[in-house]
Each structure stands twice: as C-alpha cells, then as structure tokens.
mmCIF file of C-alpha atoms in Angstrom:
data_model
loop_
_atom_site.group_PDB
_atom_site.id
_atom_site.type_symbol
_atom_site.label_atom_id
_atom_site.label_comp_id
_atom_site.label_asym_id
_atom_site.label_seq_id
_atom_site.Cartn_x
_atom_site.Cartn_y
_atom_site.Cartn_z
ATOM 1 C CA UNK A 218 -52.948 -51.626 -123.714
ATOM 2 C CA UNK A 219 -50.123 -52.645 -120.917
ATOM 3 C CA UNK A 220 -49.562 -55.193 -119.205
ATOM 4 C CA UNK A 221 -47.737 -55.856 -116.062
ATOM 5 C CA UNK A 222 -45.769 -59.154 -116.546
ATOM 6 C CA UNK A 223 -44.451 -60.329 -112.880
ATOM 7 C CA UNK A 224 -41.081 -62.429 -113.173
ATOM 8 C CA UNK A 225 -39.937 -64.205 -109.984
ATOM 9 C CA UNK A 226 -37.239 -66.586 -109.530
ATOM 10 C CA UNK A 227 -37.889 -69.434 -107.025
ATOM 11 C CA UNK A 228 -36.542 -71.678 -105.342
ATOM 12 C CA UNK A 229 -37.720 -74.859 -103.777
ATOM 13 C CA UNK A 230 -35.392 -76.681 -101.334
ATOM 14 C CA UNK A 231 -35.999 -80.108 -99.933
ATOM 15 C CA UNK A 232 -35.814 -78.302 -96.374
ATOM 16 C CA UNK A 233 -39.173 -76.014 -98.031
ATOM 17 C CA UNK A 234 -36.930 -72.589 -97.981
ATOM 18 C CA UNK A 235 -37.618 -70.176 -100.405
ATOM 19 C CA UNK A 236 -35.540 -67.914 -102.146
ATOM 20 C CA UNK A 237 -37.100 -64.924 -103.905
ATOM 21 C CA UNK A 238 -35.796 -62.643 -106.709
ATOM 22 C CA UNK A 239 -38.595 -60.175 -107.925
ATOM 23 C CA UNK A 240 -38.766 -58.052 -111.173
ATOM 24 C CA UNK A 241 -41.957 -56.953 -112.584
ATOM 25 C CA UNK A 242 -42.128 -55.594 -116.142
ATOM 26 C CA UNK A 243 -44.260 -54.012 -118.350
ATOM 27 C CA UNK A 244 -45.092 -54.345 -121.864
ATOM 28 C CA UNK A 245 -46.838 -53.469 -124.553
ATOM 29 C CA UNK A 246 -48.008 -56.925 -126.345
ATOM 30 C CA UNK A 247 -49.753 -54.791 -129.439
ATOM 31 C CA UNK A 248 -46.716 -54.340 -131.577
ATOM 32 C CA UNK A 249 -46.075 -57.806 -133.305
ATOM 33 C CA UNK A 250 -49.578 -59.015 -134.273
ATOM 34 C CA UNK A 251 -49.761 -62.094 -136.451
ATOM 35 C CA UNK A 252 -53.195 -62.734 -137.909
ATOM 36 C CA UNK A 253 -53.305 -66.781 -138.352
ATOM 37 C CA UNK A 254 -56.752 -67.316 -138.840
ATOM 38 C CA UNK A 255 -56.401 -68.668 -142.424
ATOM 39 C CA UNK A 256 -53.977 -71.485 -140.684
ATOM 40 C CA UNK A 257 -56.458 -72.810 -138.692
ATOM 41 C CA UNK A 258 -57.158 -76.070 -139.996
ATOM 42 C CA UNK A 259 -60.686 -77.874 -138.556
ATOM 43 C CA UNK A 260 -60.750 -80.995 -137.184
ATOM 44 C CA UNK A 261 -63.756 -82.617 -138.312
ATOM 45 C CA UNK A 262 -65.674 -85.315 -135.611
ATOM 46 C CA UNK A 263 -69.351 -87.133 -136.950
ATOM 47 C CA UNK A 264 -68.515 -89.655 -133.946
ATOM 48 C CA UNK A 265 -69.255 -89.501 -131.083
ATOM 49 C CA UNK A 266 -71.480 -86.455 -130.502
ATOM 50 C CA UNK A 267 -69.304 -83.963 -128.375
ATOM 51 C CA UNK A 268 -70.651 -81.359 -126.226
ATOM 52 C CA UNK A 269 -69.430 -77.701 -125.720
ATOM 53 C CA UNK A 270 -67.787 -78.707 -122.627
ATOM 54 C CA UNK A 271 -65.263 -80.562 -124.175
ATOM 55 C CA UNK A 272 -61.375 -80.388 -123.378
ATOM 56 C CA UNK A 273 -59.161 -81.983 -125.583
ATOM 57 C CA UNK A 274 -55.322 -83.696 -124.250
ATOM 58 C CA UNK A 275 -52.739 -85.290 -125.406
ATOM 59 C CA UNK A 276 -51.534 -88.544 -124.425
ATOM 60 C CA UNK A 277 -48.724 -90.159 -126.575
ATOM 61 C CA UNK A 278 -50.390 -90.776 -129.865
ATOM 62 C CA UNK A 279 -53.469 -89.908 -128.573
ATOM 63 C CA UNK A 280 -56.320 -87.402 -128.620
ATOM 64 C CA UNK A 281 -58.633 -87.137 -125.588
ATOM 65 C CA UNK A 282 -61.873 -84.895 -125.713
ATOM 66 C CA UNK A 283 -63.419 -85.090 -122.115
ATOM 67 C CA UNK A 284 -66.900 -84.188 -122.464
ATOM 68 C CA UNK A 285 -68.366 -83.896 -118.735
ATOM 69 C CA UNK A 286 -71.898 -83.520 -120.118
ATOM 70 C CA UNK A 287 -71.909 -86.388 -122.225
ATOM 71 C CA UNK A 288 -74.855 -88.861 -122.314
ATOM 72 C CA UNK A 289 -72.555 -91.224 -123.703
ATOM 73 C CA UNK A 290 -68.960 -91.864 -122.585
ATOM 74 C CA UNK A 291 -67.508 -88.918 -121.148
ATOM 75 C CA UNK A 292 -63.945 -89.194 -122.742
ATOM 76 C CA UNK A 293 -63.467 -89.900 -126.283
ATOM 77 C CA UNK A 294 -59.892 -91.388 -127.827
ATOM 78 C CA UNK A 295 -58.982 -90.231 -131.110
ATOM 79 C CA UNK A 296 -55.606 -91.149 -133.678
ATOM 80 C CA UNK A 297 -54.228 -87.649 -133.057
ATOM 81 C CA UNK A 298 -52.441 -88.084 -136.835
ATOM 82 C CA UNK A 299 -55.664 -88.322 -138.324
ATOM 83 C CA UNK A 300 -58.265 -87.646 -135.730
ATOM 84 C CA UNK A 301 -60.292 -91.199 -136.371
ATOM 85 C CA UNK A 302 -62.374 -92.483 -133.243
ATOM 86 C CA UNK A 303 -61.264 -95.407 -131.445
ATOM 87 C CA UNK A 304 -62.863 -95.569 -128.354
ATOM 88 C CA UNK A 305 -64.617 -94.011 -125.709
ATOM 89 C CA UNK A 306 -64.165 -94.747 -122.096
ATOM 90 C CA UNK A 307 -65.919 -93.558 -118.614
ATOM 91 C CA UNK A 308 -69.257 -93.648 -118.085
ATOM 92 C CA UNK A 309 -71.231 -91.278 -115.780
ATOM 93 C CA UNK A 310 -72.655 -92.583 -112.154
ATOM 94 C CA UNK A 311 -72.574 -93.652 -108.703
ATOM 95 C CA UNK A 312 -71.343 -97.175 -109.343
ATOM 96 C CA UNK A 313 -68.183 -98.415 -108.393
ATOM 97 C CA UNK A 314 -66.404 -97.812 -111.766
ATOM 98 C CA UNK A 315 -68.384 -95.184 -112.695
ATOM 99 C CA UNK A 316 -67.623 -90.954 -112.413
ATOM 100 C CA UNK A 317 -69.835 -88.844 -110.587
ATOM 101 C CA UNK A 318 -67.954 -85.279 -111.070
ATOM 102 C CA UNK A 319 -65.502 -85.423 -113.432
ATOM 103 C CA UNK A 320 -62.485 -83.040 -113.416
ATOM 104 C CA UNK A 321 -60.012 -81.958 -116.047
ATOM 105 C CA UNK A 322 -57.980 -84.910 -117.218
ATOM 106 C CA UNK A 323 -54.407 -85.456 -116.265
ATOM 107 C CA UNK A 324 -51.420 -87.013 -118.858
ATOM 108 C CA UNK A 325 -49.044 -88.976 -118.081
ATOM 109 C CA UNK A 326 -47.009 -89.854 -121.394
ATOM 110 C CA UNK A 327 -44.438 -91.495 -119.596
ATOM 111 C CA UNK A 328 -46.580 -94.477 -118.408
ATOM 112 C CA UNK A 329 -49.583 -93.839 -121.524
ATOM 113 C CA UNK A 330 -51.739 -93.029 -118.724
ATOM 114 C CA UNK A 331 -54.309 -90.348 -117.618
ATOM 115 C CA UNK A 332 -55.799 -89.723 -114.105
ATOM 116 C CA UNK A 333 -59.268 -88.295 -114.044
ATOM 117 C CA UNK A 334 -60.417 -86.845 -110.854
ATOM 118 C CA UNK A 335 -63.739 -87.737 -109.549
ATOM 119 C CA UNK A 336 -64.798 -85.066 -107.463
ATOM 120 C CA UNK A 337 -68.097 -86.685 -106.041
ATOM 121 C CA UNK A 338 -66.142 -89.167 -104.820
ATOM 122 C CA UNK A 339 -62.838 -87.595 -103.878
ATOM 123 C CA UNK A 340 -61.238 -90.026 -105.631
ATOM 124 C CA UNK A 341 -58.082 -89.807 -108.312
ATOM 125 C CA UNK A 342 -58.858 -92.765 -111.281
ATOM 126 C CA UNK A 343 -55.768 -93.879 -113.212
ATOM 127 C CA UNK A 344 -56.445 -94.931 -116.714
ATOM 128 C CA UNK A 345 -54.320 -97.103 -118.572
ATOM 129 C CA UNK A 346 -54.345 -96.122 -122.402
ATOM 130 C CA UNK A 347 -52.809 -99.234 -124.292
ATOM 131 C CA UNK A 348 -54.813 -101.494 -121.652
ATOM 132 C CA UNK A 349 -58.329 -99.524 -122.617
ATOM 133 C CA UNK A 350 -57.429 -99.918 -126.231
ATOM 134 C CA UNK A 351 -57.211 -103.977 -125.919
ATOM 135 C CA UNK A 352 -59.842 -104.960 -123.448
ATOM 136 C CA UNK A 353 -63.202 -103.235 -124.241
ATOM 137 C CA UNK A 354 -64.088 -104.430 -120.546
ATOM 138 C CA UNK A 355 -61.304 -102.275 -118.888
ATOM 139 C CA UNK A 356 -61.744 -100.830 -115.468
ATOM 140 C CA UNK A 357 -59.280 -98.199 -114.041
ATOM 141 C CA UNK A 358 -57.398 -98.129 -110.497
ATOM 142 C CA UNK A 359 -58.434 -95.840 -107.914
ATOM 143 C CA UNK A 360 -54.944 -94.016 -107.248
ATOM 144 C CA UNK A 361 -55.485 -91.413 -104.827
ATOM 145 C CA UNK A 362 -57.743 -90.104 -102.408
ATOM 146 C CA UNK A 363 -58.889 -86.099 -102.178
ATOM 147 C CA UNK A 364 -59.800 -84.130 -99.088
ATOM 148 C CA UNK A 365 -63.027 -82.317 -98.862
ATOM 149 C CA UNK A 366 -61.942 -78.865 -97.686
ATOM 150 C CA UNK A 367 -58.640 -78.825 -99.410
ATOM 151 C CA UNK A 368 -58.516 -80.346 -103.016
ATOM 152 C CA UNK A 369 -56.665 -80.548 -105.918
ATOM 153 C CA UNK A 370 -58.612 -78.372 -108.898
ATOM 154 C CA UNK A 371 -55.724 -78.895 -111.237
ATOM 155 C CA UNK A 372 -52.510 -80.838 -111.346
ATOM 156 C CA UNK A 373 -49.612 -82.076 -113.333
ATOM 157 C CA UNK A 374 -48.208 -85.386 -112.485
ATOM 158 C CA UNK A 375 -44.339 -86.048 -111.781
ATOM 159 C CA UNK A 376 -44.289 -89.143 -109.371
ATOM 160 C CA UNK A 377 -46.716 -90.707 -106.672
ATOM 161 C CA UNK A 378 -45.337 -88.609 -104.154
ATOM 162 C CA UNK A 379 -45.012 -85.220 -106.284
ATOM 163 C CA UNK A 380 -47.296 -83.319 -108.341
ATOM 164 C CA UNK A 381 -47.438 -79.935 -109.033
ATOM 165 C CA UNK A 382 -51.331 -78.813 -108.398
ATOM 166 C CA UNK A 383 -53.811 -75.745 -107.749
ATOM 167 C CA UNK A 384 -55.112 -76.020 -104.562
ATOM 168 C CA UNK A 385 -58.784 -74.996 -103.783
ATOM 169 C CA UNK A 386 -59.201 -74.400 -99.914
ATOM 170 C CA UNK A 387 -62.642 -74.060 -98.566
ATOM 171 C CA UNK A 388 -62.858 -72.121 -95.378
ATOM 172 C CA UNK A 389 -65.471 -69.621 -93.630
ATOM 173 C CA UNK A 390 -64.776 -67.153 -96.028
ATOM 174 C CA UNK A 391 -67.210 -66.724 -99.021
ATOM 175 C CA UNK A 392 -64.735 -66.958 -101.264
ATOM 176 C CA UNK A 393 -62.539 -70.294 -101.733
ATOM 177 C CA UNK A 394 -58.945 -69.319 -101.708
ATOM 178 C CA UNK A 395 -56.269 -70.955 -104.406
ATOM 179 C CA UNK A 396 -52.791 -71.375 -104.456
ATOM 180 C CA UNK A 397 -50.085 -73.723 -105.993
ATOM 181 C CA UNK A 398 -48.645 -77.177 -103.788
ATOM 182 C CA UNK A 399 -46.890 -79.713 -103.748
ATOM 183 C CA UNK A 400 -49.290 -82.361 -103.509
ATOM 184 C CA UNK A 401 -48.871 -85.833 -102.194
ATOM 185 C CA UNK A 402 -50.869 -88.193 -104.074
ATOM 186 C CA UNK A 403 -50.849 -91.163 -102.217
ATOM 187 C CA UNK A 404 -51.257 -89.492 -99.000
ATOM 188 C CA UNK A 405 -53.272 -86.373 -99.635
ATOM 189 C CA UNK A 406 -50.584 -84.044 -97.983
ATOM 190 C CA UNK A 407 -50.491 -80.365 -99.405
ATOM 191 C CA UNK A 408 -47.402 -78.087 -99.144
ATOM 192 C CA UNK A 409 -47.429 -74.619 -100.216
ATOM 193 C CA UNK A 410 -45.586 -73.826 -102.837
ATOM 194 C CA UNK A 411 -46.445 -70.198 -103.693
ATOM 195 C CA UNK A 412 -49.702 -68.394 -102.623
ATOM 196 C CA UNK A 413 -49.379 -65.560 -105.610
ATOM 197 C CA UNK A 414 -49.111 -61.943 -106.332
ATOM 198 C CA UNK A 415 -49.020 -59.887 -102.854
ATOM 199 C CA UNK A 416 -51.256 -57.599 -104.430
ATOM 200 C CA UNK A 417 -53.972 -59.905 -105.414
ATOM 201 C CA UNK A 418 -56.249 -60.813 -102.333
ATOM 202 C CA UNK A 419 -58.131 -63.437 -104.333
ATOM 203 C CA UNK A 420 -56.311 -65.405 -107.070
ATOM 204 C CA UNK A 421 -57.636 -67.227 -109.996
ATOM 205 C CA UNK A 422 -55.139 -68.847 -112.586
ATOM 206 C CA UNK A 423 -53.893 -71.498 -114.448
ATOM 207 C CA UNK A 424 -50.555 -72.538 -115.022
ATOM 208 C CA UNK A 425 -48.276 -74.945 -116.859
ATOM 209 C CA UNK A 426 -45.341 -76.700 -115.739
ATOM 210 C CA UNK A 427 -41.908 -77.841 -117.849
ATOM 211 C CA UNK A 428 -39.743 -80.349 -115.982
ATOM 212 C CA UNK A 429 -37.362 -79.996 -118.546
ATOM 213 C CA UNK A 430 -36.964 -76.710 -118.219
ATOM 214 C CA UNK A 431 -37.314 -76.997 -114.248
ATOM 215 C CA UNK A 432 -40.184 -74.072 -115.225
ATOM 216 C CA UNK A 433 -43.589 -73.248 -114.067
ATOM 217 C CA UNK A 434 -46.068 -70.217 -115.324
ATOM 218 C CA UNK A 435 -48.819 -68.758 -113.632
ATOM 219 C CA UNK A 436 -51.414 -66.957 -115.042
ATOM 220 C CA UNK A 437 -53.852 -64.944 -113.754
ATOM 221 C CA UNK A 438 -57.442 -65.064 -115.508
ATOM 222 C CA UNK A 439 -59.155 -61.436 -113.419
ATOM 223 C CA UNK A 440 -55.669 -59.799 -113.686
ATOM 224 C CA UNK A 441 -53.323 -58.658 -116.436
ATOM 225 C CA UNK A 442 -50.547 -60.469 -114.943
ATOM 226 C CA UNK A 443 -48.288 -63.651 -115.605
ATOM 227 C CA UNK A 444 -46.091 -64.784 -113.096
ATOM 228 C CA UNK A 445 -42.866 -66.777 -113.879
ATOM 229 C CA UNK A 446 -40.930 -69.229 -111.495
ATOM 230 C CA UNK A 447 -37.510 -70.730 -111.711
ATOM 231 C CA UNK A 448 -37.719 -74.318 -109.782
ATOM 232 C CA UNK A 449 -34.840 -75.942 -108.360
ATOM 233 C CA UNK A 450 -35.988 -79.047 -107.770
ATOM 234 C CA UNK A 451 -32.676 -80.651 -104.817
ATOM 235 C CA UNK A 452 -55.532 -54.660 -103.894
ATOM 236 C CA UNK A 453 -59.705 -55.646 -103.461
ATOM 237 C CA UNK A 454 -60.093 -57.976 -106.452
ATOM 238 C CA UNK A 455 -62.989 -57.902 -109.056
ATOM 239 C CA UNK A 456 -63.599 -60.657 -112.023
ATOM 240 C CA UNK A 457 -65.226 -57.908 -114.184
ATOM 241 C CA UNK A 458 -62.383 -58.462 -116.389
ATOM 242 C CA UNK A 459 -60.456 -62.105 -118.136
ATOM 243 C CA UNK A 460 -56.829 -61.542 -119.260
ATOM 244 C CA UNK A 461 -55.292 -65.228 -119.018
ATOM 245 C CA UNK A 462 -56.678 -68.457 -119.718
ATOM 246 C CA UNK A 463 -55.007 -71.713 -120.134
ATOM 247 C CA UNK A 464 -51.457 -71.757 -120.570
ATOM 248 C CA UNK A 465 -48.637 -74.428 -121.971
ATOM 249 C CA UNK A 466 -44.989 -74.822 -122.752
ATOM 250 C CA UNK A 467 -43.658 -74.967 -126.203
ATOM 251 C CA UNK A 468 -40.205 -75.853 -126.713
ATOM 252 C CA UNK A 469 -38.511 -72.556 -125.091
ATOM 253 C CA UNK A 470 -41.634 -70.597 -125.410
ATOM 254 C CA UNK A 471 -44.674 -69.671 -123.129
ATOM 255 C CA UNK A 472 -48.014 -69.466 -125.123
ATOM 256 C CA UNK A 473 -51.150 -68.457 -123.269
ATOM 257 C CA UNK A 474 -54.908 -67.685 -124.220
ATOM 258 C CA UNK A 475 -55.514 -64.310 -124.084
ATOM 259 C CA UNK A 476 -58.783 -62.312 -123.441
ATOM 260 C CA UNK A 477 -58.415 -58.994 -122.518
ATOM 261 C CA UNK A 478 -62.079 -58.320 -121.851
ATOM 262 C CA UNK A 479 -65.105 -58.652 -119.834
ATOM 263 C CA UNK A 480 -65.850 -61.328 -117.943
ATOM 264 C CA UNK A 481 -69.986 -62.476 -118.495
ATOM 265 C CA UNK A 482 -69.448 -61.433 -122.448
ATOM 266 C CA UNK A 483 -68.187 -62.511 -125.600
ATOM 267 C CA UNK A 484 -65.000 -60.150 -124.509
ATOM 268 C CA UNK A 485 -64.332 -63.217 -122.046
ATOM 269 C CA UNK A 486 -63.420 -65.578 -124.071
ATOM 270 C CA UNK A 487 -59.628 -65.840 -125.838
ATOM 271 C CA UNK A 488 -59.372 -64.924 -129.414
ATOM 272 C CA UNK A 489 -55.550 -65.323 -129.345
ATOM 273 C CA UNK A 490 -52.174 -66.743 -128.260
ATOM 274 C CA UNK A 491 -49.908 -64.808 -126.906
ATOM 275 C CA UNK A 492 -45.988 -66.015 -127.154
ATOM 276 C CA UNK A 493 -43.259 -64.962 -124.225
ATOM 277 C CA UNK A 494 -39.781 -66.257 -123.278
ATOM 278 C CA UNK A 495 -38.820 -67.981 -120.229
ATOM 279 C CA UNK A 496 -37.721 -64.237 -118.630
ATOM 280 C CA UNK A 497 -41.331 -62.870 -119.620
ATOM 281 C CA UNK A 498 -40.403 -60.808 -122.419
ATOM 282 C CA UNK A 499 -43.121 -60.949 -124.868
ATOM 283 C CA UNK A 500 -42.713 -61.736 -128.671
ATOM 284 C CA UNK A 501 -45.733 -61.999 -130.530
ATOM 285 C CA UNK A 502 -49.484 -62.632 -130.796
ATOM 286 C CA UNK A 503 -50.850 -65.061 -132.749
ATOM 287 C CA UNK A 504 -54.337 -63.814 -133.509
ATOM 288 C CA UNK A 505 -56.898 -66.716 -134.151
ATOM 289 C CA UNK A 506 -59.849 -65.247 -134.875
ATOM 290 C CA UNK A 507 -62.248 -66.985 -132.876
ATOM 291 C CA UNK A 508 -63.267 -67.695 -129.780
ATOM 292 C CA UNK A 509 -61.132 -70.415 -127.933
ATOM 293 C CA UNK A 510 -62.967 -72.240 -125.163
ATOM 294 C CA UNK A 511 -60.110 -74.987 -124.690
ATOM 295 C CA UNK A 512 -57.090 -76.149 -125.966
ATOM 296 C CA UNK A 513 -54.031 -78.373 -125.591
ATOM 297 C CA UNK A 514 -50.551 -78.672 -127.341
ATOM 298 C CA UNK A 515 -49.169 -81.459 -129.116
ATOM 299 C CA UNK A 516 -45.354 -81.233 -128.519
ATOM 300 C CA UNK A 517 -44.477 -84.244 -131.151
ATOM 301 C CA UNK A 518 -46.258 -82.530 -134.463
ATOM 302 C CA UNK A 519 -45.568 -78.985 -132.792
ATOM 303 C CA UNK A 520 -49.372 -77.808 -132.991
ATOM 304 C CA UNK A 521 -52.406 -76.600 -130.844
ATOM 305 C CA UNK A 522 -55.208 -78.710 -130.621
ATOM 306 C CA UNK A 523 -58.189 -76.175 -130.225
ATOM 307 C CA UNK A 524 -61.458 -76.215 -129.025
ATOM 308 C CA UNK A 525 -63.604 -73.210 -130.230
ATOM 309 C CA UNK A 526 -67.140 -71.515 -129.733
ATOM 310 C CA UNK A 527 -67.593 -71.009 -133.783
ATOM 311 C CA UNK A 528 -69.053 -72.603 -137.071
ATOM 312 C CA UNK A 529 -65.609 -74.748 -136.472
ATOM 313 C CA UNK A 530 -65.375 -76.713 -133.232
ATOM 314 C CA UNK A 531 -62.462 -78.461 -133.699
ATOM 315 C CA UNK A 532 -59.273 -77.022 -135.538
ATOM 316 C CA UNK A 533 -55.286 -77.366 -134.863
ATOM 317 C CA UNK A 534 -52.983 -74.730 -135.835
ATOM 318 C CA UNK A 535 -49.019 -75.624 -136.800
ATOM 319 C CA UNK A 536 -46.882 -73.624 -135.024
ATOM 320 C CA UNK A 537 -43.741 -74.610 -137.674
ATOM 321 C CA UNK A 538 -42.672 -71.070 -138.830
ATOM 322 C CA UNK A 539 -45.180 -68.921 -136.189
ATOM 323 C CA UNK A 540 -43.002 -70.186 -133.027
ATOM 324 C CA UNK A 541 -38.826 -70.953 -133.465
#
C-alpha cells in the first residue's frame, strides 16, 4: 500500500499573508514494521465505572478520562504515575454549572487547567485542576462563548486571544464544511488559517499542534493523506475508507493512529501508530495489536496513554527505545 504524504510549508503573518511551498510525496509505510503488542501494559480502573466513550488527557500530573455517557461524573482524575482515582468532576444537565453536550477536553499545563466545551450551551468552561482537587464544592468559569453556525469542534489553547482550532461551519449545504482558524476565544472571531488539500472537496481530520516546534499536522481520516505546516508565528469525496485518526507530537516525531480500512467495520478502527519526521518522511510502524478508539501522550514519562476496544481497556505503551 502507498500513501500520498502532502508537505507544505506555511506561513502565517500578522498582516494574514500566506506563503506556500508545496511538495507531495509518496511512500511506502510497510517496510519497517514493529510488532509492540507484548509492550502494551494495561491500565487497570475498578473506580469509577467508565464507558466506551471515554478519552483520556493529560494535564500536568494528571490523567483525565472524559466519559460523555457517564451516569456519574463525566470526567474522572487519575495519579497518572500510578493511575489511582482522585476525583471526578462535571456533572451532566441544564443547570447553571452543569454540561449539557460535552466536547473533547482541552489542556492547558501551563496554568493546570482544562476547558471543556459545552456544546448545548455554546459555552467554553475553564477548569481549574489544583482548585478541584482542594474544594470538593468547586465550580468552573465560563471562559468563552461559541457561535451556532460556526464553532469550534477541536482546539488547542495558546492564549485568550489565540488558539489553534477545527472549525465546523454549518451552511445550506448538506454537508458541514471544516477547516483550521485562528480562533478568538474571548470574542468568538474565526480566521482562516488553511482550508486543506485542493483536491479534497470535503475534509475530515484531526491535527496536533507543537509550539515548540512552531509545527502543526493535519490528518485526514477518509483520505490517505497527512498534511504538514511550518508556522511562523510574527476530487468527489467518499468516507468508505479511515486512514488517519488522532494525531500528537513526540519530541521531534509525528505519531498518528492509523486505519487503513473501511469505514462502518472493524477495518475502521486504528490498530497502529505510525511514526514520521517533521518533513513527512516516514520511519516506522508501531503495530499494537488492537483496536485503538482513543489515546493521548504523556510527554514527561514519554508514553501513550491508550484507550482500546479489547479484553484490555486501558493500557500505556513506553515509547523509550521504539521512538529516539
């Protein structure tokens, strides 16, 4: 199998010019297969009962398994050295303090925070972790508003004024259209950052972002295709088929969850990681063995926290010796 990596170089100027250097490759990513499964190490959790709609994320020295489902709390804190239960936080409903349609969870390790966005509401809710740890009582801030026809489905935080999200845009068209801004918090503004692949009329992805290496990867989930830019900072589609799932930085590498069959099967889920430099040049695949619904990387014990559709489901895997 091939795949077409697209590499772009881009530039973002305070005066929103763009500057564009394209070079698509393709590889082979079949020639350096590393079976890990025996590495996998589970994670066992008697408490609280967790769903199979849990996401797990990192926040300092913190675990958090978001659970949208949950007739309990809907996120859980764990010790993410020895995966004990601490706490859980957020309870489901209408009330004022209360989440009506959770979203995937947001770190911020800088401030030992998390936002969780309430899409019933439209609201952003900030979450302070060493306050919710002390007072058992412990409300969170309402930090942002959302707009109805234009929202933000996924985002990573870098100041009020500046985060990194997906945008979902609802229009006429049946199909909602996505694309990556630079999203105001505090105000709700959206600016387009990148719309995607020319090619690819409708675009599903996910991507990560690495401020320290002024980085962000794109990943397309219907498409065999990963797209790379380089931030300065002063075809009809079909989803018959999943390539890309999640995606994060570690250290100098790119590791993504990688399908590579149908969509509406077991083919559709990730069974494996696959590792590729910051020019898109692949390296290896680390072959898990199982089906990966979620995961989330701990950059302090240099491992990926995994949430899996198995007998096991929780399990980290060390990436000392797999990634240098």
């Amino acid at each position: 199998m091939k795949r077409i990596v697209y590499f772009v170089l881009f530039v973002f100027f305070a005066s929103s010019c763009f500057r564009n250097s394209d070079v698509e490759k393709s590889q082979n990513h079949s020639t350096n297969i590393i079976d890990v499964k025996e590495s996998v190490k589970e994670i066992i959790i008697d408490t609280p009962l967790i769903g199979g709609w849990a996401r797990p994320f990192i926040v300092n020295d913190y675990l958090l398994i978001s659970d949208s489902q949950s007739e309990e709390k809907l996120i859980s804190i764990f010790d993410k050295n020895n995966f004990s239960y601490l706490m859980g936080v957020g309870d489901a409903g209408e009330g004022p303090n209360e989440i009506t349609n959770m979203g995937v969870i947001v770190p911020d390790e800088v401030h030992h925070r998390f936002f969780v966005p309430d899409y019933g509401k439209l609201k952003v809710l900030s979450y302070s972790v060493d306050s919710i740890l002390k007072n058992p009582f412990y409300r969170p801030e309402v930090k942002g508003d959302m707009k109805e026809l234009q929202f933000p489905d996924r985002f990573v935080y870098v100041n009020d004024t500046f985060c990194i999200a997906r945008s979902i845009m609802v229009g006429e068209n049946k199909y909602f259209q996505q694309s990556l801004v630079r999203w105001n918090m505090l105000t709700g503004e959206m600016k387009l950052l990148v719309e995607g692949h020319p090619k690819v009329e409708r675009k599903r992805s996910q991507f990560a972002v690495s401020l320290e290496h002024n980085l962000i990867v794109d990943c397309y989930a219907h498409h065999d295709l990963m797209t790379i830019y380089d931030l300065d900072w002063d075809d009809k589609t079909s989803n018959d088929m999943v390539y890309y799932d999640a995606v994060v930085i570690c250290k100098d590498k790119i590791v993504a969850a990688y399908a590579g069959g149908r969509n509406w099967s077991d083919e559709g889920f990730p069974n494996c990681f696959q590792v590729y430099d910051f020019d898109g040049n692949y390296i290896k695949t680390l072959n898990i063995g199982r089906k990966i619904c979620n995961f989330c990387y701990d950059q302090e014990l240099n491992r990926l926290i995994m949430v899996l559709d198995n007998e096991i489901q929780f399990a980290y895997l060390n990436l000392d010796g797999l990634i240098e």
